[in-house]
């Protein structure tokens, strides 16, 4: 058997807009990348933003043609703050060495930005270098955290070199971030981060400690165990666990040398990484699930933080393989423009995945992904040989703690999938990046109808949307949830309930839905994965309740491709008061010649239990509160 590690190769036709050092396939057999590649990438990203700076470098107004809801001045502060964080990581990681001269520009901006704070939203008004007030522009509180963290990391080489008046102005601008958060989610940690710097600098330490305590108390309400936080009171589980909810408390504890805090939050980070690091494809792709995905390789911040603090289940070589694989994944696929900028999108620009708070500089929170530069060059995470990722060592199906998410990965193709039975968006309206039943590292949510990986009732030909998913249970290889569907116009459909379950084994998925309370003969629709001819192969097969074999439908764009197709199954509810049961088999694989999915499992029903027998003889049992008395099968499947 060939034991040579597979090499992460550039995507066809991709070209980097800046030069990189030679690869080192001895130390990095998977990616070829070393610390020098990270340093060169950081320097190139920073150089590319220089032409967009204001006269004294306090604002960086990047092109993009799409301002955020906070306005262009806030967006320009975002450009300064997020790139400053990258510069700070680059310089602090080199023990103050700054051969590219990044810090002097930022020192000038830090001096001029808070000189005359403004409430103006537009860049064409007020002083061209003035930062917006935190009091009047709440997004400025977010950027204050990046500024404060950058100042904390570079204090000997920047803050300590500013004159007293500049330090006073900067502190006065930061202090409003210590007030209670106006947004009740991870935003509490921005105040904590500002407070950590102010404490270090000896500025209002009592008030700063109160802000730290308040933030940590609030996020405690959202810690649900096994390393997972909900991002607020709404069961939102996504990358914010990695680049906010763990990132800020653990990094604060590390920088403050607070061993008690680090024990508490570092232990949680370790538990989180045991799950989170399994969500990375062997191509390097993180899972496109949740919001703010334009931050891209910020997804590597938590694995680097685990290595930095010693709270990680990964070996040093696996940490670098994951992080370098992710950074290279995006650079190889056009995530940096010919001008060296990160556009709003996933690879190239992609508007359907953005939020209203996303502005031209939002992607530069990818800076968090460079946290590994704080590890010295001789650290094992930089020197140890790369090791394989969890996704390429063995097939895995497992629930992810209390989230209602079911991890599903296959070693033969390194593809990672997650089936969602419990994570919801932060807003009441259905969000395609939360509300679908399944996500993968090589497919994305469709931007138009039909929605991929969705089960819906059809009302006047229009599909219902998925209401908030409530976890119903889970086992070693399955997860279930309930929800009340919403009318296509938005209103909840009272009295109708859908109990859904997914079981997985190998590449096969059994998708079951029990619909109760719907009028008889209500049409239903199940869709599969959205794919392209040159992508993975998707299959969808009817087992029970569906009336015809699948048809193929155009499914519009995803963040992976401008045009996709998905399989569609259709059926209708019956008059049985116990409800109507719909079962299908699905598959997504990059294996070259996959067998038909209907050969991978059979199902039988006994009482209130669906029994699944997988191709290798393994069995799974899905127990429901009740099942219809009669439910004819489809396509010769056992029932």
XYZ file of C-alpha atoms in Angstrom:
639
model
C 0.000 0.000 0.000
C 1.299 3.454 -0.917
C 1.875 5.404 2.300
C 2.801 8.652 0.569
C 0.548 11.444 1.871
C -1.716 13.020 -0.745
C -0.562 16.496 -1.716
C -2.871 19.491 -1.663
C -2.579 20.737 -5.232
C -3.712 24.106 -6.586
C -7.121 24.258 -8.224
C -6.994 24.190 -12.016
C -6.242 27.598 -13.468
C -5.585 29.239 -10.085
C -2.638 31.588 -9.712
C -1.393 33.482 -6.686
C -1.165 37.264 -7.126
C 2.049 37.426 -5.063
C 5.234 35.339 -4.923
C 5.665 32.618 -2.326
C 8.741 30.750 -1.033
C 9.632 27.298 -2.370
C 7.615 24.401 -0.995
C 9.071 22.033 1.583
C 7.587 18.606 0.869
C 9.872 16.953 3.414
C 8.572 18.837 6.439
C 5.137 19.485 4.932
C 4.276 16.454 2.788
C 0.604 17.384 2.516
C 0.667 21.126 1.818
C 4.318 21.971 1.115
C 3.868 25.110 3.214
C 6.029 26.416 6.047
C 6.009 29.404 8.367
C 7.674 31.400 5.586
C 4.562 30.960 3.436
C 2.397 32.381 6.204
C 4.728 35.351 6.689
C 4.849 36.052 2.951
C 1.061 35.869 2.712
C 0.578 38.227 5.666
C 3.029 40.734 4.202
C 1.386 40.590 0.779
C -2.138 41.049 2.175
C -0.983 44.073 4.162
C 0.905 45.689 1.279
C -2.126 45.382 -0.967
C -4.272 47.563 1.320
C -1.830 50.488 1.554
C -3.145 52.368 -1.528
C -6.608 52.581 0.044
C -5.557 54.365 3.235
C -6.652 57.868 4.230
C -4.043 60.686 4.281
C -2.719 59.702 7.730
C -3.516 55.992 7.452
C -6.286 55.994 10.102
C -8.914 54.613 7.724
C -8.613 52.039 4.953
C -11.510 52.261 2.504
C -11.284 49.142 0.388
C -13.100 48.855 -2.941
C -16.137 46.635 -3.131
C -19.120 48.683 -4.220
C -21.233 47.365 -1.359
C -21.133 49.293 1.909
C -22.318 47.608 5.064
C -25.360 48.759 6.993
C -23.006 50.806 9.212
C -21.866 53.059 6.385
C -18.594 53.773 4.565
C -16.759 55.431 7.465
C -17.358 52.468 9.726
C -16.287 50.192 6.877
C -13.051 52.163 6.540
C -12.389 51.842 10.278
C -12.958 48.124 9.820
C -10.318 48.134 7.107
C -7.829 49.769 9.454
C -8.623 47.682 12.538
C -8.699 44.261 10.930
C -5.535 44.752 8.928
C -3.861 46.221 12.021
C -4.609 42.948 13.806
C -2.825 41.110 10.999
C 0.155 43.478 11.224
C 0.245 43.015 14.994
C 0.316 39.224 14.720
C 3.033 39.460 12.075
C 5.271 41.761 14.149
C 4.589 40.222 17.572
C 5.300 36.801 16.109
C 8.705 38.089 14.987
C 9.474 39.504 18.446
C 9.149 43.050 17.206
C 11.005 42.668 13.934
C 9.203 44.613 11.215
C 11.273 44.405 8.036
C 8.290 45.369 5.883
C 7.653 48.532 7.919
C 4.031 47.774 8.773
C 3.830 49.343 12.239
C 4.791 52.964 11.449
C 1.725 53.368 9.211
C -0.529 51.992 11.907
C 1.118 54.127 14.598
C 0.261 57.228 12.559
C -3.312 56.014 12.104
C -3.721 55.249 15.793
C -2.561 58.792 16.538
C -4.854 60.516 14.029
C -7.999 58.342 14.066
C -9.235 59.260 17.558
C -8.130 62.918 17.323
C -11.576 64.139 16.230
C -14.102 61.270 16.450
C -17.214 61.828 14.366
C -20.807 60.717 14.068
C -20.668 61.067 10.282
C -21.324 57.899 8.291
C -19.925 59.105 4.978
C -16.250 59.478 4.126
C -16.944 62.612 2.106
C -17.868 64.523 5.265
C -15.935 65.358 8.441
C -12.190 64.852 8.721
C -10.799 62.253 6.276
C -8.978 60.368 9.075
C -11.570 60.560 11.848
C -12.888 57.378 13.411
C -16.588 57.073 14.210
C -17.672 57.266 17.851
C -18.399 53.952 19.561
C -21.438 55.672 21.110
C -22.985 56.486 17.734
C -21.685 53.653 15.534
C -22.053 50.362 17.321
C -19.945 48.507 14.749
C -17.037 50.591 16.028
C -17.208 48.512 19.216
C -16.414 45.414 17.151
C -13.415 47.100 15.556
C -12.273 48.383 18.949
C -11.615 44.766 19.927
C -9.225 44.261 16.989
C -7.504 47.564 17.761
C -7.130 46.694 21.443
C -5.851 43.196 20.717
C -3.344 44.568 18.223
C -2.177 47.141 20.757
C -1.833 44.484 23.431
C 0.253 42.254 21.174
C 2.566 45.057 20.022
C 2.686 47.158 23.176
C 6.507 47.375 23.487
C 6.930 48.426 19.851
C 3.894 50.669 19.372
C 1.806 51.793 22.361
C 4.859 52.460 24.491
C 6.320 54.650 21.723
C 3.270 56.945 21.380
C 3.285 60.275 23.185
C 1.018 60.830 26.175
C -1.563 62.853 24.241
C -1.921 60.172 21.589
C -2.298 57.460 24.234
C -4.894 59.518 26.096
C -6.965 60.111 22.943
C -6.784 56.452 22.020
C -7.787 55.313 25.517
C -10.679 57.804 25.585
C -11.924 56.406 22.257
C -11.700 52.797 23.500
C -13.306 53.283 26.931
C -16.966 53.291 25.763
C -16.447 49.680 24.670
C -16.455 48.758 28.372
C -20.175 49.496 28.661
C -22.689 46.627 28.384
C -22.962 45.169 24.904
C -25.811 46.462 22.728
C -26.017 43.030 21.061
C -26.655 39.996 23.252
C -24.312 37.458 21.711
C -20.550 37.146 21.165
C -20.391 40.960 21.139
C -19.908 40.868 24.925
C -16.395 39.621 24.253
C -15.386 42.764 22.383
C -15.635 44.654 25.665
C -13.612 41.929 27.366
C -10.874 42.280 24.762
C -10.693 46.048 25.093
C -10.680 45.687 28.869
C -7.774 43.242 28.728
C -5.595 45.765 26.936
C -6.616 48.677 29.162
C -5.813 46.607 32.243
C -2.371 45.815 30.883
C -1.813 49.495 30.187
C -2.964 50.482 33.692
C -5.988 52.457 32.438
C -9.100 52.274 34.654
C -8.270 48.724 35.794
C -11.297 48.424 38.123
C -13.731 49.374 35.373
C -11.898 47.076 32.973
C -12.135 44.133 35.372
C -15.866 44.734 35.731
C -16.245 44.537 31.944
C -14.280 41.278 31.871
C -16.361 39.751 34.653
C -19.623 40.898 33.040
C -18.696 39.352 29.699
C -17.589 36.031 31.148
C -20.732 35.833 33.267
C -22.941 36.411 30.232
C -21.329 33.806 27.980
C -21.584 31.282 30.806
C -25.345 31.246 30.172
C -24.633 29.967 26.668
C -22.117 27.254 27.470
C -23.922 23.954 26.894
C -21.041 21.555 27.451
C -18.575 19.475 25.419
C -16.851 22.668 24.269
C -19.923 24.189 22.581
C -21.433 27.615 23.135
C -24.610 28.889 21.594
C -24.052 32.360 20.165
C -26.809 33.885 22.275
C -30.109 32.468 23.477
C -31.033 31.008 20.107
C -29.100 27.724 19.634
C -26.797 29.170 16.965
C -23.793 26.845 16.621
C -21.272 27.686 13.921
C -17.757 29.062 13.354
C -18.355 31.788 15.950
C -17.498 29.154 18.551
C -14.016 29.079 17.055
C -13.289 32.658 16.048
C -15.113 34.473 18.887
C -16.569 32.516 21.798
C -13.369 30.560 22.487
C -10.917 32.901 20.789
C -11.323 35.972 23.007
C -11.571 34.410 26.510
C -8.757 31.914 25.947
C -6.441 34.445 24.312
C -7.174 36.979 27.068
C -6.356 34.393 29.739
C -3.137 33.484 27.906
C -1.967 37.075 27.476
C -2.871 37.931 31.074
C -1.078 34.794 32.331
C -4.247 34.082 34.327
C -3.795 30.355 34.967
C -7.186 29.890 36.619
C -9.033 31.416 33.671
C -6.883 29.504 31.206
C -7.649 26.222 32.940
C -11.393 26.853 32.667
C -11.541 28.208 29.135
C -8.619 26.216 27.792
C -10.274 22.983 28.867
C -13.387 24.027 26.978
C -11.318 24.886 23.919
C -9.711 21.432 24.003
C -13.155 19.828 24.058
C -14.369 22.065 21.239
C -11.394 21.235 19.039
C -12.049 17.504 19.423
C -15.207 18.124 17.360
C -14.319 21.243 15.421
C -11.155 19.942 13.787
C -13.226 17.156 12.224
C -15.144 19.747 10.202
C -12.225 20.382 7.816
C -12.092 18.613 4.462
C -8.861 17.006 3.297
C -8.837 19.686 0.572
C -8.450 22.215 3.403
C -11.991 23.543 3.104
C -13.822 24.443 6.290
C -17.543 23.725 6.444
C -19.609 26.538 4.824
C -22.263 26.582 7.521
C -23.453 29.636 9.452
C -22.838 33.332 8.924
C -19.813 35.540 8.287
C -18.246 32.897 6.078
C -16.383 35.603 4.193
C -13.852 35.470 7.054
C -12.596 32.305 5.329
C -9.408 31.059 7.000
C -10.299 32.722 10.305
C -11.685 29.214 10.811
C -8.116 28.163 11.723
C -7.883 30.568 14.664
C -9.072 28.057 17.259
C -6.720 25.221 16.200
C -3.799 27.660 16.338
C -5.009 28.906 19.744
C -5.030 25.333 21.020
C -1.399 24.940 19.959
C -0.472 28.320 21.454
C -1.941 27.505 24.865
C -1.381 23.743 24.952
C -5.111 23.021 25.001
C -5.580 20.922 21.889
C -6.198 17.278 20.973
C -4.176 17.714 17.755
C -0.510 16.909 17.379
C 1.662 19.857 16.263
C 2.015 18.391 12.776
C -1.734 17.918 12.399
C -2.341 21.500 13.543
C -0.109 22.899 10.811
C -1.507 20.515 8.207
C -5.030 21.760 9.032
C -4.160 25.450 9.114
C -1.831 25.510 6.096
C -4.266 23.351 4.179
C -7.060 25.846 4.800
C -5.033 28.955 3.969
C -3.716 27.328 0.815
C -7.179 26.040 -0.107
C -8.488 29.582 -0.422
C -5.420 31.099 -2.038
C -5.308 28.311 -4.625
C -8.936 28.954 -5.555
C -8.921 32.661 -6.229
C -9.847 34.051 -2.822
C -7.311 36.875 -3.355
C -7.842 39.186 -6.311
C -5.226 40.158 -8.863
C -4.718 43.300 -6.726
C -3.983 41.178 -3.654
C -7.278 41.912 -1.857
C -9.775 39.622 -0.156
C -13.195 40.219 -1.772
C -16.572 39.668 -0.163
C -17.242 36.019 -0.898
C -15.925 32.492 -0.451
C -13.464 32.012 -3.285
C -14.223 34.963 -5.530
C -17.025 37.445 -4.834
C -20.349 35.834 -3.903
C -23.120 38.170 -2.749
C -25.800 35.616 -1.697
C -23.738 34.456 1.299
C -23.273 37.942 2.788
C -24.986 39.625 5.728
C -26.054 43.255 5.914
C -23.182 43.962 8.303
C -20.643 42.747 5.725
C -18.605 45.567 4.203
C -15.604 45.624 1.841
C -13.108 45.107 4.689
C -15.074 42.445 6.563
C -13.066 39.593 4.993
C -9.994 40.827 6.851
C -11.112 39.150 10.017
C -9.371 36.300 8.239
C -6.456 37.923 10.101
C -7.391 35.791 13.100
C -6.237 32.783 11.129
C -2.652 34.086 11.400
C -2.635 33.547 15.171
C -0.108 30.769 14.633
C 2.544 33.396 13.932
C 2.636 34.008 17.701
C 4.245 30.577 18.011
C 8.028 30.962 17.747
C 9.708 29.547 14.620
C 11.134 26.668 16.637
C 7.766 25.555 18.008
C 6.815 21.969 17.053
C 3.725 23.280 15.246
C 6.161 24.801 12.735
C 8.897 22.183 12.802
C 7.158 18.803 13.148
C 6.240 16.907 9.977
C 2.644 17.402 8.884
C 0.230 14.664 9.895
C -3.140 13.684 8.434
C -6.448 15.268 9.379
C -9.170 13.323 11.195
C -11.265 13.339 8.003
C -8.668 11.309 6.108
C -7.931 8.652 8.707
C -11.288 6.867 9.088
C -15.015 7.173 8.400
C -16.791 9.032 11.189
C -20.422 9.498 12.160
C -21.031 11.127 15.535
C -23.230 13.738 17.203
C -21.426 16.985 18.020
C -22.120 17.468 21.712
C -25.346 19.310 22.518
C -25.654 21.022 19.144
C -28.031 18.674 17.328
C -25.436 18.468 14.532
C -24.420 15.053 13.219
C -20.876 14.849 11.827
C -20.501 12.537 8.827
C -17.156 12.121 7.043
C -15.638 9.526 4.717
C -11.932 8.759 4.555
C -11.966 7.458 0.976
C -12.646 10.941 -0.425
C -11.932 13.156 2.623
C -15.369 14.753 2.317
C -17.103 16.133 5.427
C -20.843 16.528 5.863
C -22.969 17.789 8.753
C -26.656 17.010 9.215
C -28.451 19.766 11.080
C -30.965 18.794 13.739
C -30.576 21.614 16.212
C -28.643 24.699 15.096
C -30.608 27.800 14.110
C -29.738 31.238 12.817
C -29.534 34.362 14.925
C -32.610 35.882 13.255
C -36.180 34.541 13.074
C -36.284 34.410 9.254
C -34.975 31.151 7.761
C -31.359 31.448 6.697
C -30.090 29.045 4.017
C -26.773 28.829 5.885
C -28.537 27.414 8.965
C -31.939 26.036 7.927
C -30.955 23.264 5.502
C -30.881 19.695 6.740
C -27.344 19.027 5.505
C -24.135 20.837 4.565
C -20.834 19.653 3.150
C -17.332 20.948 2.529
C -17.767 20.592 -1.253
C -21.326 21.798 -1.796
C -23.069 24.939 -0.675
C -26.599 26.099 0.042
C -28.449 27.110 -3.099
C -29.315 30.772 -3.477
C -32.605 30.137 -5.304
C -35.338 27.544 -5.582
C -35.334 24.682 -5.185
C -33.489 24.767 -1.879
C -31.026 21.898 -1.589
C -31.228 19.371 1.260
C -34.685 20.540 2.229
C -37.978 18.850 3.076
C -41.058 20.990 2.540
C -44.793 20.976 2.189
C -45.934 22.651 -1.020
C -48.666 25.255 -0.616
C -50.009 26.491 -3.942
C -46.832 25.090 -5.435
C -44.547 27.006 -3.065
C -42.389 25.287 -0.428
C -42.705 25.877 3.287
C -39.614 26.950 5.183
C -38.122 25.202 8.178
C -39.032 26.658 11.542
C -36.527 26.599 14.408
C -35.175 23.067 14.763
C -35.597 21.544 18.234
C -33.370 18.522 18.924
C -35.439 15.382 19.433
C -32.662 12.937 20.195
C -29.449 11.425 18.902
C -27.474 8.209 18.906
C -24.070 7.059 17.817
C -24.967 7.432 14.124
C -28.209 9.392 13.989
C -29.841 12.646 15.033
C -33.444 13.856 15.016
C -35.321 17.130 15.391
C -38.796 18.591 15.235
C -40.033 21.830 13.773
C -43.215 23.647 12.851
C -43.040 24.624 9.181
C -43.683 28.186 8.109
C -45.946 29.256 5.277
C -44.039 30.491 2.196
C -45.211 33.988 3.177
C -43.577 33.619 6.589
C -46.310 32.784 9.110
C -46.023 29.677 11.277
C -48.396 26.837 10.338
C -49.920 25.945 13.728
C -50.914 22.350 14.276
C -48.473 20.962 11.710
C -45.374 19.222 13.011
C -42.493 17.552 11.222
C -40.306 15.065 13.046
C -37.136 14.492 11.033
C -34.256 12.061 11.493
C -31.001 11.374 9.665
C -28.918 8.235 10.043
C -25.587 7.827 8.264
C -23.098 5.067 7.564
C -20.235 5.191 5.095
C -21.419 7.570 2.416
C -25.095 6.604 2.776
C -27.766 8.662 4.514
C -31.291 7.664 5.496
C -33.569 10.700 5.689
C -36.916 10.191 7.429
C -39.719 12.715 7.997
C -42.967 12.118 9.867
C -45.557 14.790 9.004
C -48.503 15.198 11.367
C -51.356 17.704 11.326
C -51.178 18.518 7.607
C -54.343 18.277 5.501
C -54.602 15.054 3.468
C -53.123 15.173 -0.036
C -50.776 18.042 0.789
C -47.845 17.783 -1.648
C -44.369 17.385 -0.174
C -40.898 17.702 -1.665
C -37.498 16.339 -0.661
C -34.351 17.644 -2.346
C -30.799 16.311 -2.359
C -27.315 17.772 -2.581
C -26.659 20.587 -5.082
C -23.788 19.539 -7.340
C -22.076 20.226 -10.659
C -20.830 17.727 -13.276
C -17.198 18.229 -12.203
C -17.955 18.030 -8.485
C -18.945 15.198 -6.172
C -21.673 12.747 -7.196
C -25.039 13.074 -5.440
C -27.760 10.428 -5.328
C -31.307 10.435 -3.966
C -33.592 7.383 -3.889
C -37.225 7.045 -2.705
C -37.941 4.441 -0.033
C -41.351 5.292 1.425
C -44.067 7.865 0.815
C -42.726 9.309 -2.417
C -44.703 8.549 -5.560
C -42.104 8.693 -8.328
C -38.368 8.270 -8.919
C -36.322 11.461 -8.493
C -36.247 14.125 -11.149
C -33.338 16.504 -11.663
C -33.878 20.228 -11.285
C -31.629 23.248 -11.858
C -30.814 24.666 -8.441
C -29.012 27.940 -9.178
C -25.760 29.179 -7.728
C -23.867 28.175 -4.625
C -20.631 29.552 -3.212
C -18.873 26.760 -5.125
C -20.428 27.155 -8.570
C -22.646 29.536 -10.600
C -25.024 26.737 -11.618
C -25.937 23.476 -9.889
C -28.535 20.713 -10.073
C -30.314 18.746 -7.369
C -32.484 15.649 -7.314
C -36.113 16.127 -6.270
C -38.564 13.608 -4.778
C -42.288 14.327 -4.513
C -45.174 12.785 -2.633
C -48.272 13.749 -0.660
C -49.645 13.360 2.842
C -52.351 10.806 3.580
C -55.463 10.921 5.761
C -53.893 8.691 8.431
C -54.311 10.453 11.807
C -50.924 9.084 12.863
C -49.326 11.146 10.116
C -47.424 10.352 6.937
C -43.918 8.917 6.866
C -41.459 9.782 4.104
C -38.106 7.976 3.808
C -35.331 8.398 1.270
C -31.744 7.310 0.785
C -29.156 9.941 -0.128
C -25.453 9.997 -0.877
C -22.708 12.497 -1.642
C -19.309 11.178 -2.658
C -16.185 11.991 -4.600
C -15.401 8.328 -5.102
C -14.976 7.809 -8.849
C -17.570 5.059 -9.540
C -20.118 4.964 -6.711
C -22.650 2.155 -6.610
C -26.346 3.108 -6.591
C -27.311 4.336 -3.151
C -30.279 1.946 -2.933
C -27.718 -0.882 -2.663
C -26.253 0.596 0.517
C -29.153 0.090 2.949
C -32.591 -1.411 3.447
C -35.277 -0.382 5.909
C -38.007 -2.234 7.791
C -40.585 -0.962 10.265
C -41.663 -2.703 13.458
C -44.159 -0.846 15.617
C -42.735 2.628 16.127
C -39.175 1.853 15.040
C -37.461 2.138 11.667
C -34.765 -0.526 11.388
C -31.914 0.202 8.969
C -29.560 -2.504 7.774
C -26.474 -1.076 6.090
C -24.595 -2.828 3.318
C -21.963 -4.253 5.686
C -24.601 -5.692 8.040
C -24.410 -2.918 10.645
C -27.837 -1.923 11.966
C -29.355 1.364 13.145
C -32.721 1.835 14.844
C -34.742 5.055 14.691
C -37.520 5.174 17.286
C -40.472 7.487 16.687
C -43.314 8.352 19.106
C -45.703 6.752 16.607
C -45.689 5.689 12.981
C -48.528 5.330 10.471
C -50.270 1.972 10.501
C -49.850 1.499 6.770
C -47.237 3.094 4.600
C -46.547 1.373 1.292
C -42.900 1.287 0.246
C -41.288 2.416 -2.968
C -39.032 0.821 -5.523
C -39.021 -2.621 -3.947
C -37.448 -1.542 -0.647
C -38.210 -3.700 2.390
C -40.736 -2.152 4.787
